[in-house]
Amino acid sequence: MNHIQNAATAHDEPVIQTRKLNLWYGDFQALYDINLNIRKGIITSLIGPSGCGKSTFLRSVNRINERLGYVRIEGSIDVMKQNVYAPEVELVQVRKQIGMVFQRPNPLPISIRDNVLFGHNLHNRDQKTSRSEQDDIMEAALRQVLLWDKVKDRLNHKGTSLSLEEQQKLCIARLIPVKPALLLMDEPCSALDPKGTEAVEELIWELRGDYSILIVTHNMAQARRASEECIFMLMGKVVEHTSTEQMFVTPKQQQTADYIEGRYG
Amino acid sequence: MFAQTKLNIHDRHVQSLVRTLFMLMTALLILPVLAILATLIVKGGSMISWDFLFSDPTDGMTAGGIFPALLGTIWLVAVALMVSVPLGIAAAIYLSEFAPDNWMTRIINLAIINLAGVPSIVHALFGVGAFVLFFGFGTSILAASLTLAIMTLPVVIVASRESLQAVPQAFREACWNMGATRWQTIMKVVLPNAISGILTGVILEVSRTTGETAPIMFTGAAFFLPFLPESVFDQTMALSLHLFVVSTQVPNVPEALPYGVALVLISMVLLMNSISIAFRMYLRGKKKW
Ligand SMILES: Nc1ncnc2c1ncn2[C@@H]1O[C@H](COP(=O)(O)OP(=O)(O)OP(=O)(O)O)[C@@H](O)[C@H]1O
Ligand SMILES: [Mg+2]
C-alpha cells in the first residue's frame, strides 16, 4: 500500500494511528489493512461509496463495534499514542475521551440542561461541582455549539422536544464538558434539511482547532467545504489520504477521481 | 380518467360488508361484559351501603356486612404485590438489559411464559407444600400472599419487560457512548422512562389476583373468622372466598347477598384498572419522542 500518501509529517502528532487494521463481521471482511495517520487538531473527512466501511472504521475507533459480539479485529488503533484495544484499557475512559455524534440526533429524554451535563456529571462524580459551576459549564458548551441564545429560556424542556438541527447541536454540546480528545461524527448532517446542514456544518467548522474531528460524509461539497484533510475509501480499503484541496483538485488515484466526479453514485 | 369502474364498486361493497361483520362480532364480545355488570347492579345494587361495606357478617353469614373479607382481600393483594413487584421488576431488568442472548436466557423466557399458564389450583397445592408446610408459615396471610405472588410473577415480569423494551434503543446507546455503564444507563434513562408503563401494566395484571380463590383457599383464607387479622401470620377472610361460601356453602342466604359481594369484588378490580388506565393515558400524553 505504498501509494497511500500520509499527509502527516514527522513532527505532526497523529490523533489516530492505525496499523494493519483488519476487521471482520463474522466471515465477512469489512476492512483491509488500514494504515492511517490522522492529524491532531484538524478536521479530517472520510468519504467513499455506501458500504465501503466508513462507519465500520469510525465505530472501531471508539470500540462500539464489539457490542455486536461477532466482530473480530486484527492490527492496532492508537488514539493519542495509546492502543485502544490494549487489555488494560478501560472502556468507560475510551468512551469519555472519544466523543461520537450519530446520523440520527439522539438526545436523551431529559431536560436540555441535564443533557449537556450528563457526561460531565457521570465522569466527575468524585468531585462536587456546585450548581453555579454546572450552569457555567452548560452555558459555555451551549454557546460553543451556537445554541445558547435559542434555548436559554427553556433549559428545562426535554432535549427531545427540539428541532432536529437543534438536537444535533445538543448532541455535540453534551460532548464538550468532558473535554474529549477526539470527536467522531458519522454523517452528522444527513438527517437534517439544507438549512440545518449548513448550520451544523458551520458549527463543526467552528470547533476546528479545539478538537480533532473525524467526520464521515456522503456529501462531496460538505467534505470539500468543511475539512482540511480527506480520506477516500473503497471496498474496505483506503485509496487516498491527502489534503482536501489536493483530493478535489488533483487526486492521485483514478478511483478517487471517478468517485469525486460521481461515477460510483 | 378518474371515473369509477365496476371493479371499484365491487371492492367497496366487499369492504363495507367485512367492516359490518367485524363490528357485529366486536359488539357480541362486549355484550357478556355489559350483561354481567347489569345483572350484578340490578340484583346486588340494593345491598351496597356503608353498613354492608364496613360491618361484620352476622346470622351465620346470611346477614350483616363484608368488612373482614374486604379488608382481608386488601391485605392479601398488598402483601402479594410487595413481594412480586420488586422481584418481577428485578428479573425483567435482568432479562431486558443484562441477559446475553443465549440458550439459557431463551429457556428462562420460555419458562416464564409457561409458568403464566399454570392453573391456579396447581399454584395452590404448591403454596401448601412450600409456604404452609415446608417454610412453616401455617395457613396465614403470608403463605397465601406468597402463593399469589408466585402466581403473578410471570405476568409482572412480562409486563415489565415489555415496558423496558419499549424504551428506544437509541437512548441506551447514547448513554453507553458517553461512558455510562449499563446500570447507570438503567437508572438514569431506562427506568425513568419505563417505570410508569411498568407500574400501570403491573397493576392491570395484578388486579386479577383480587378475584383469585383457589390459591388462597388452602393457604390462608378462612370461611369465617370472628376477628380481623393483626399480622401476616394470621388467617383472614377474603372477598372471593366469601363469595364462594355465601353462594354455595351456607343455607338460607338472601338472594341479593352474593350479588352484592360480587359487585364489590368486581368494582375493586374495575377501580384498579381504571386508575391504571387513566394513569397510563396521562403519562402517554406527556411523553414526547
Ligand atoms: N453489523 C453488521 N453486521 C454485518 N455486516 C455489517 C454490519 N455493519 C456493516 N456491515 C457490512 O460492512 C460493510 C461496511 O459497512 P459500513 O456501514 O461500514 O459502510 P459505510 O461506508 O458506512 O456505508 P454507508 O455510507 O451506507 O453508511 C458493508 O458491506 C456492510 O454490509
Ligand atoms: Mg455508514
GROMACS .gro file of N, CA, C and O in nm, chain A residues 71-173:
model
  412
   71VAL      N    1  -1.782  -0.948   1.595
   71VAL     CA    2  -1.682  -0.868   1.523
   71VAL      C    3  -1.542  -0.909   1.567
   71VAL      O    4  -1.516  -0.925   1.686
   72ARG      N    5  -1.452  -0.929   1.471
   72ARG     CA    6  -1.314  -0.966   1.503
   72ARG      C    7  -1.220  -0.863   1.444
   72ARG      O    8  -1.241  -0.817   1.332
   73ILE      N    9  -1.121  -0.825   1.520
   73ILE     CA   10  -1.029  -0.720   1.475
   73ILE      C   11  -0.885  -0.767   1.484
   73ILE      O   12  -0.847  -0.834   1.581
   74GLU      N   13  -0.806  -0.733   1.382
   74GLU     CA   14  -0.662  -0.754   1.390
   74GLU      C   15  -0.592  -0.621   1.363
   74GLU      O   16  -0.647  -0.536   1.296
   75GLY      N   17  -0.471  -0.609   1.411
   75GLY     CA   18  -0.399  -0.483   1.393
   75GLY      C   19  -0.423  -0.393   1.512
   75GLY      O   20  -0.476  -0.436   1.614
   76SER      N   21  -0.383  -0.266   1.499
   76SER     CA   22  -0.396  -0.181   1.616
   76SER      C   23  -0.452  -0.044   1.579
   76SER      O   24  -0.438   0.003   1.465
   77ILE      N   25  -0.518   0.017   1.674
   77ILE     CA   26  -0.563   0.154   1.659
   77ILE      C   27  -0.511   0.231   1.780
   77ILE      O   28  -0.547   0.201   1.894
   78ASP      N   29  -0.422   0.327   1.755
   78ASP     CA   30  -0.375   0.411   1.865
   78ASP      C   31  -0.448   0.544   1.861
   78ASP      O   32  -0.456   0.607   1.756
   79VAL      N   33  -0.501   0.583   1.974
   79VAL     CA   34  -0.558   0.716   1.985
   79VAL      C   35  -0.471   0.791   2.085
   79VAL      O   36  -0.450   0.743   2.197
   80MET      N   37  -0.416   0.904   2.046
   80MET     CA   38  -0.321   0.977   2.128
   80MET      C   39  -0.210   0.883   2.176
   80MET      O   40  -0.176   0.879   2.294
   81LYS      N   41  -0.160   0.803   2.083
   81LYS     CA   42  -0.046   0.714   2.109
   81LYS      C   43  -0.073   0.596   2.199
   81LYS      O   44   0.018   0.526   2.241
   82GLN      N   45  -0.201   0.574   2.234
   82GLN     CA   46  -0.228   0.456   2.315
   82GLN      C   47  -0.322   0.363   2.242
   82GLN      O   48  -0.427   0.407   2.193
   83ASN      N   49  -0.286   0.236   2.238
   83ASN     CA   50  -0.368   0.138   2.170
   83ASN      C   51  -0.499   0.121   2.245
   83ASN      O   52  -0.502   0.079   2.361
   84VAL      N   53  -0.609   0.154   2.178
   84VAL     CA   54  -0.738   0.143   2.247
   84VAL      C   55  -0.780  -0.002   2.267
   84VAL      O   56  -0.870  -0.031   2.344
   85TYR      N   57  -0.715  -0.093   2.197
   85TYR     CA   58  -0.751  -0.235   2.213
   85TYR      C   59  -0.658  -0.307   2.310
   85TYR      O   60  -0.667  -0.428   2.324
   86ALA      N   61  -0.569  -0.233   2.377
   86ALA     CA   62  -0.483  -0.297   2.476
   86ALA      C   63  -0.568  -0.350   2.591
   86ALA      O   64  -0.670  -0.292   2.625
   87PRO      N   65  -0.525  -0.463   2.650
   87PRO     CA   66  -0.609  -0.527   2.752
   87PRO      C   67  -0.635  -0.439   2.874
   87PRO      O   68  -0.739  -0.452   2.937
   88GLU      N   69  -0.541  -0.350   2.907
   88GLU     CA   70  -0.560  -0.273   3.030
   88GLU      C   71  -0.649  -0.151   3.011
   88GLU      O   72  -0.676  -0.076   3.105
   89VAL      N   73  -0.696  -0.132   2.888
   89VAL     CA   74  -0.776  -0.012   2.859
   89VAL      C   75  -0.916  -0.021   2.921
   89VAL      O   76  -0.982  -0.125   2.913
   90GLU      N   77  -0.958   0.085   2.986
   90GLU     CA   78  -1.091   0.091   3.047
   90GLU      C   79  -1.188   0.152   2.945
   90GLU      O   80  -1.172   0.266   2.902
   91LEU      N   81  -1.289   0.071   2.910
   91LEU     CA   82  -1.383   0.116   2.805
   91LEU      C   83  -1.450   0.248   2.838
   91LEU      O   84  -1.470   0.333   2.751
   92VAL      N   85  -1.484   0.266   2.965
   92VAL     CA   86  -1.550   0.390   3.006
   92VAL      C   87  -1.464   0.511   2.969
   92VAL      O   88  -1.514   0.613   2.922
   93GLN      N   89  -1.332   0.497   2.988
   93GLN     CA   90  -1.243   0.608   2.954
   93GLN      C   91  -1.234   0.629   2.803
   93GLN      O   92  -1.225   0.742   2.755
   94VAL      N   93  -1.239   0.518   2.727
   94VAL     CA   94  -1.239   0.529   2.581
   94VAL      C   95  -1.359   0.611   2.536
   94VAL      O   96  -1.349   0.705   2.457
   95ARG      N   97  -1.475   0.578   2.593
   95ARG     CA   98  -1.598   0.647   2.555
   95ARG      C   99  -1.595   0.793   2.598
   95ARG      O  100  -1.652   0.880   2.534
   96LYS      N  101  -1.527   0.818   2.710
   96LYS     CA  102  -1.520   0.956   2.758
   96LYS      C  103  -1.428   1.039   2.669
   96LYS      O  104  -1.460   1.151   2.630
   97GLN      N  105  -1.314   0.982   2.635
   97GLN     CA  106  -1.213   1.056   2.558
   97GLN      C  107  -1.248   1.068   2.410
   97GLN      O  108  -1.194   1.153   2.341
   98ILE      N  109  -1.333   0.976   2.362
   98ILE     CA  110  -1.368   0.978   2.220
   98ILE      C  111  -1.518   1.000   2.209
   98ILE      O  112  -1.597   0.911   2.235
   99GLY      N  113  -1.557   1.123   2.174
   99GLY     CA  114  -1.699   1.154   2.164
   99GLY      C  115  -1.752   1.112   2.028
   99GLY      O  116  -1.679   1.115   1.929
  100MET      N  117  -1.878   1.072   2.025
  100MET     CA  118  -1.933   1.027   1.896
  100MET      C  119  -2.065   1.098   1.869
  100MET      O  120  -2.148   1.113   1.957
  101VAL      N  121  -2.082   1.142   1.745
  101VAL     CA  122  -2.207   1.203   1.700
  101VAL      C  123  -2.264   1.118   1.589
  101VAL      O  124  -2.192   1.080   1.496
  102PHE      N  125  -2.393   1.086   1.599
  102PHE     CA  126  -2.453   0.992   1.504
  102PHE      C  127  -2.535   1.062   1.398
  102PHE      O  128  -2.568   1.180   1.408
  103GLN      N  129  -2.571   0.981   1.299
  103GLN     CA  130  -2.652   1.030   1.189
  103GLN      C  131  -2.785   1.084   1.240
  103GLN      O  132  -2.823   1.196   1.209
  104ARG      N  133  -2.855   1.002   1.316
  104ARG     CA  134  -2.979   1.050   1.377
  104ARG      C  135  -2.945   1.112   1.511
  104ARG      O  136  -2.887   1.047   1.596
  105PRO      N  137  -2.983   1.238   1.530
  105PRO     CA  138  -2.958   1.300   1.661
  105PRO      C  139  -3.020   1.213   1.770
  105PRO      O  140  -3.132   1.166   1.753
  106ASN      N  141  -2.946   1.187   1.877
  106ASN     CA  142  -3.001   1.103   1.983
  106ASN      C  143  -2.991   1.169   2.121
  106ASN      O  144  -2.927   1.115   2.211
  107PRO      N  145  -3.054   1.285   2.139
  107PRO     CA  146  -3.055   1.344   2.273
  107PRO      C  147  -3.133   1.253   2.367
  107PRO      O  148  -3.214   1.172   2.321
  108LEU      N  149  -3.107   1.265   2.495
  108LEU     CA  150  -3.178   1.183   2.592
  108LEU      C  151  -3.310   1.251   2.629
  108LEU      O  152  -3.321   1.373   2.622
  109PRO      N  153  -3.408   1.173   2.670
  109PRO     CA  154  -3.540   1.230   2.702
  109PRO      C  155  -3.538   1.296   2.839
  109PRO      O  156  -3.625   1.269   2.923
  110ILE      N  157  -3.439   1.378   2.865
  110ILE     CA  158  -3.430   1.455   2.989
  110ILE      C  159  -3.413   1.601   2.950
  110ILE      O  160  -3.405   1.632   2.831
  111SER      N  161  -3.404   1.689   3.048
  111SER     CA  162  -3.403   1.832   3.013
  111SER      C  163  -3.277   1.868   2.933
  111SER      O  164  -3.177   1.796   2.936
  112ILE      N  165  -3.285   1.980   2.864
  112ILE     CA  166  -3.170   2.027   2.786
  112ILE      C  167  -3.048   2.041   2.876
  112ILE      O  168  -2.938   1.998   2.845
  113ARG      N  169  -3.073   2.101   2.993
  113ARG     CA  170  -2.966   2.120   3.091
  113ARG      C  171  -2.901   1.986   3.127
  113ARG      O  172  -2.779   1.971   3.121
  114ASP      N  173  -2.985   1.888   3.162
  114ASP     CA  174  -2.932   1.758   3.202
  114ASP      C  175  -2.862   1.687   3.087
  114ASP      O  176  -2.767   1.612   3.108
  115ASN      N  177  -2.912   1.710   2.966
  115ASN     CA  178  -2.844   1.652   2.850
  115ASN      C  179  -2.700   1.700   2.840
  115ASN      O  180  -2.608   1.622   2.821
  116VAL      N  181  -2.684   1.832   2.853
  116VAL     CA  182  -2.549   1.888   2.838
  116VAL      C  183  -2.459   1.841   2.951
  116VAL      O  184  -2.341   1.815   2.931
  117LEU      N  185  -2.517   1.829   3.072
  117LEU     CA  186  -2.435   1.795   3.187
  117LEU      C  187  -2.422   1.644   3.210
  117LEU      O  188  -2.354   1.601   3.302
  118PHE      N  189  -2.491   1.566   3.126
  118PHE     CA  190  -2.496   1.422   3.151
  118PHE      C  191  -2.357   1.360   3.164
  118PHE      O  192  -2.323   1.298   3.264
  119GLY      N  193  -2.277   1.380   3.061
  119GLY     CA  194  -2.142   1.322   3.061
  119GLY      C  195  -2.057   1.380   3.172
  119GLY      O  196  -1.985   1.308   3.242
  120HIS      N  197  -2.069   1.511   3.189
  120HIS     CA  198  -1.990   1.577   3.292
  120HIS      C  199  -2.021   1.521   3.432
  120HIS      O  200  -1.931   1.485   3.507
  121ASN      N  201  -2.148   1.512   3.463
  121ASN     CA  202  -2.186   1.460   3.595
  121ASN      C  203  -2.149   1.314   3.612
  121ASN      O  204  -2.117   1.269   3.722
  122LEU      N  205  -2.153   1.241   3.501
  122LEU     CA  206  -2.120   1.100   3.506
  122LEU      C  207  -1.972   1.080   3.541
  122LEU      O  208  -1.936   0.995   3.622
  123HIS      N  209  -1.887   1.162   3.479
  123HIS     CA  210  -1.743   1.139   3.493
  123HIS      C  211  -1.679   1.221   3.604
  123HIS      O  212  -1.561   1.208   3.631
  124ASN      N  213  -1.756   1.310   3.666
  124ASN     CA  214  -1.698   1.391   3.773
  124ASN      C  215  -1.771   1.374   3.904
  124ASN      O  216  -1.784   1.466   3.983
  125ARG      N  217  -1.819   1.253   3.926
  125ARG     CA  218  -1.897   1.231   4.048
  125ARG      C  219  -1.812   1.242   4.173
  125ARG      O  220  -1.861   1.268   4.281
  126ASP      N  221  -1.680   1.217   4.158
  126ASP     CA  222  -1.595   1.217   4.277
  126ASP      C  223  -1.564   1.358   4.326
  126ASP      O  224  -1.524   1.377   4.440
  127GLN      N  225  -1.580   1.459   4.239
  127GLN     CA  226  -1.563   1.594   4.293
  127GLN      C  227  -1.693   1.672   4.277
  127GLN      O  228  -1.758   1.665   4.175
  128LYS      N  229  -1.729   1.741   4.382
  128LYS     CA  230  -1.857   1.813   4.380
  128LYS      C  231  -1.846   1.937   4.292
  128LYS      O  232  -1.752   2.014   4.301
  129THR      N  233  -1.943   1.950   4.202
  129THR     CA  234  -1.949   2.072   4.122
  129THR      C  235  -2.073   2.147   4.172
  129THR      O  236  -2.180   2.090   4.180
  130SER      N  237  -2.055   2.275   4.207
  130SER     CA  238  -2.169   2.350   4.257
  130SER      C  239  -2.264   2.380   4.142
  130SER      O  240  -2.228   2.372   4.025
  131ARG      N  241  -2.385   2.413   4.180
  131ARG     CA  242  -2.488   2.440   4.080
  131ARG      C  243  -2.444   2.552   3.984
  131ARG      O  244  -2.466   2.544   3.864
  132SER      N  245  -2.379   2.654   4.040
  132SER     CA  246  -2.343   2.766   3.952
  132SER      C  247  -2.226   2.728   3.861
  132SER      O  248  -2.220   2.770   3.746
  133GLU      N  249  -2.136   2.643   3.913
  133GLU     CA  250  -2.030   2.593   3.824
  133GLU      C  251  -2.090   2.512   3.709
  133GLU      O  252  -2.050   2.525   3.594
  134GLN      N  253  -2.188   2.428   3.746
  134GLN     CA  254  -2.255   2.348   3.642
  134GLN      C  255  -2.320   2.438   3.539
  134GLN      O  256  -2.311   2.413   3.418
  135ASP      N  257  -2.385   2.544   3.589
  135ASP     CA  258  -2.450   2.637   3.496
  135ASP      C  259  -2.349   2.699   3.401
  135ASP      O  260  -2.376   2.715   3.282
  136ASP      N  261  -2.232   2.732   3.454
  136ASP     CA  262  -2.128   2.791   3.369
  136ASP      C  263  -2.083   2.693   3.262
  136ASP      O  264  -2.068   2.728   3.145
  137ILE      N  265  -2.059   2.568   3.306
  137ILE     CA  266  -2.015   2.465   3.212
  137ILE      C  267  -2.118   2.446   3.102
  137ILE      O  268  -2.086   2.441   2.983
  138MET      N  269  -2.246   2.441   3.145
  138MET     CA  270  -2.353   2.420   3.048
  138MET      C  271  -2.361   2.536   2.950
  138MET      O  272  -2.371   2.516   2.829
  139GLU      N  273  -2.353   2.658   3.005
  139GLU     CA  274  -2.365   2.774   2.917
  139GLU      C  275  -2.251   2.777   2.816
  139GLU      O  276  -2.272   2.801   2.696
  140ALA      N  277  -2.130   2.749   2.864
  140ALA     CA  278  -2.015   2.751   2.774
  140ALA      C  279  -2.034   2.650   2.661
  140ALA      O  280  -2.008   2.680   2.544
  141ALA      N  281  -2.081   2.530   2.697
  141ALA     CA  282  -2.099   2.426   2.595
  141ALA      C  283  -2.206   2.467   2.495
  141ALA      O  284  -2.188   2.454   2.373
  142LEU      N  285  -2.317   2.521   2.546
  142LEU     CA  286  -2.426   2.559   2.456
  142LEU      C  287  -2.385   2.678   2.369
  142LEU      O  288  -2.427   2.689   2.254
  143ARG      N  289  -2.304   2.767   2.425
  143ARG     CA  290  -2.256   2.879   2.344
  143ARG      C  291  -2.167   2.828   2.233
  143ARG      O  292  -2.172   2.873   2.119
  144GLN      N  293  -2.079   2.732   2.269
  144GLN     CA  294  -1.986   2.683   2.169
  144GLN      C  295  -2.058   2.619   2.050
  144GLN      O  296  -2.009   2.624   1.938
  145VAL      N  297  -2.174   2.559   2.075
  145VAL     CA  298  -2.246   2.499   1.962
  145VAL      C  299  -2.350   2.595   1.905
  145VAL      O  300  -2.438   2.554   1.828
  146LEU      N  301  -2.342   2.721   1.942
  146LEU     CA  302  -2.429   2.825   1.887
  146LEU      C  303  -2.577   2.799   1.916
  146LEU      O  304  -2.663   2.821   1.833
  147LEU      N  305  -2.602   2.745   2.036
  147LEU     CA  306  -2.740   2.708   2.069
  147LEU      C  307  -2.793   2.788   2.187
  147LEU      O  308  -2.913   2.791   2.213
  148TRP      N  309  -2.701   2.855   2.256
  148TRP     CA  310  -2.738   2.918   2.383
  148TRP      C  311  -2.855   3.015   2.369
  148TRP      O  312  -2.952   3.009   2.443
  149ASP      N  313  -2.845   3.104   2.272
  149ASP     CA  314  -2.949   3.206   2.260
  149ASP      C  315  -3.086   3.146   2.232
  149ASP      O  316  -3.188   3.197   2.276
  150LYS      N  317  -3.086   3.034   2.162
  150LYS     CA  318  -3.214   2.971   2.127
  150LYS      C  319  -3.278   2.900   2.245
  150LYS      O  320  -3.399   2.892   2.256
  151VAL      N  321  -3.196   2.841   2.332
  151VAL     CA  322  -3.256   2.756   2.435
  151VAL      C  323  -3.242   2.812   2.576
  151VAL      O  324  -3.289   2.749   2.671
  152LYS      N  325  -3.182   2.929   2.592
  152LYS     CA  326  -3.153   2.972   2.728
  152LYS      C  327  -3.278   2.993   2.812
  152LYS      O  328  -3.272   2.986   2.935
  153ASP      N  329  -3.392   3.014   2.746
  153ASP     CA  330  -3.516   3.035   2.821
  153ASP      C  331  -3.595   2.906   2.842
  153ASP      O  332  -3.702   2.908   2.901
  154ARG      N  333  -3.547   2.798   2.789
  154ARG     CA  334  -3.622   2.672   2.808
  154ARG      C  335  -3.527   2.556   2.837
  154ARG      O  336  -3.538   2.448   2.779
  155LEU      N  337  -3.437   2.582   2.930
  155LEU     CA  338  -3.338   2.479   2.964
  155LEU      C  339  -3.402   2.357   3.030
  155LEU      O  340  -3.342   2.250   3.034
  156ASN      N  341  -3.525   2.376   3.079
  156ASN     CA  342  -3.590   2.262   3.144
  156ASN      C  343  -3.677   2.181   3.049
  156ASN      O  344  -3.735   2.081   3.088
  157HIS      N  345  -3.687   2.228   2.924
  157HIS     CA  346  -3.761   2.147   2.827
  157HIS      C  347  -3.680   2.022   2.793
  157HIS      O  348  -3.559   2.020   2.806
  158LYS      N  349  -3.752   1.921   2.745
  158LYS     CA  350  -3.680   1.799   2.710
  158LYS      C  351  -3.594   1.818   2.585
  158LYS      O  352  -3.636   1.887   2.492
  159GLY      N  353  -3.479   1.755   2.587
  159GLY     CA  354  -3.391   1.762   2.471
  159GLY      C  355  -3.458   1.708   2.347
  159GLY      O  356  -3.431   1.753   2.235
  160THR      N  357  -3.547   1.612   2.366
  160THR     CA  358  -3.615   1.550   2.252
  160THR      C  359  -3.720   1.642   2.191
  160THR      O  360  -3.776   1.610   2.086
  161SER      N  361  -3.749   1.756   2.257
  161SER     CA  362  -3.853   1.843   2.203
  161SER      C  363  -3.796   1.946   2.104
  161SER      O  364  -3.871   2.021   2.042
  162LEU      N  365  -3.666   1.948   2.087
  162LEU     CA  366  -3.604   2.045   1.996
  162LEU      C  367  -3.618   2.001   1.851
  162LEU      O  368  -3.650   1.885   1.823
  163SER      N  369  -3.589   2.093   1.759
  163SER     CA  370  -3.589   2.055   1.617
  163SER      C  371  -3.466   1.967   1.592
  163SER      O  372  -3.373   1.965   1.672
  164LEU      N  373  -3.466   1.895   1.481
  164LEU     CA  374  -3.357   1.802   1.454
  164LEU      C  375  -3.221   1.872   1.453
  164LEU      O  376  -3.123   1.822   1.508
  165GLU      N  377  -3.218   1.987   1.391
  165GLU     CA  378  -3.091   2.062   1.385
  165GLU      C  379  -3.044   2.095   1.526
  165GLU      O  380  -2.927   2.075   1.561
  166GLU      N  381  -3.138   2.144   1.609
  166GLU     CA  382  -3.102   2.180   1.746
  166GLU      C  383  -3.062   2.057   1.827
  166GLU      O  384  -2.970   2.060   1.908
  167GLN      N  385  -3.133   1.946   1.800
  167GLN     CA  386  -3.098   1.821   1.869
  167GLN      C  387  -2.955   1.780   1.837
  167GLN      O  388  -2.880   1.739   1.926
  168GLN      N  389  -2.918   1.791   1.710
  168GLN     CA  390  -2.784   1.750   1.672
  168GLN      C  391  -2.679   1.841   1.738
  168GLN      O  392  -2.576   1.795   1.785
  169LYS      N  393  -2.712   1.969   1.745
  169LYS     CA  394  -2.619   2.060   1.813
  169LYS      C  395  -2.610   2.025   1.962
  169LYS      O  396  -2.501   2.030   2.021
  170LEU      N  397  -2.723   1.989   2.019
  170LEU     CA  398  -2.723   1.949   2.160
  170LEU      C  399  -2.635   1.825   2.180
  170LEU      O  400  -2.562   1.813   2.279
  171CYS      N  401  -2.644   1.732   2.084
  171CYS     CA  402  -2.563   1.610   2.094
  171CYS      C  403  -2.414   1.641   2.087
  171CYS      O  404  -2.332   1.569   2.144
  172ILE      N  405  -2.381   1.747   2.015
  172ILE     CA  406  -2.240   1.788   2.012
  172ILE      C  407  -2.205   1.860   2.143
  172ILE      O  408  -2.100   1.836   2.202
  173ALA      N  409  -2.300   1.941   2.189
  173ALA     CA  410  -2.275   2.018   2.311
  173ALA      C  411  -2.249   1.929   2.431
  173ALA      O  412  -2.166   1.959   2.516
   0.00000   0.00000   0.00000
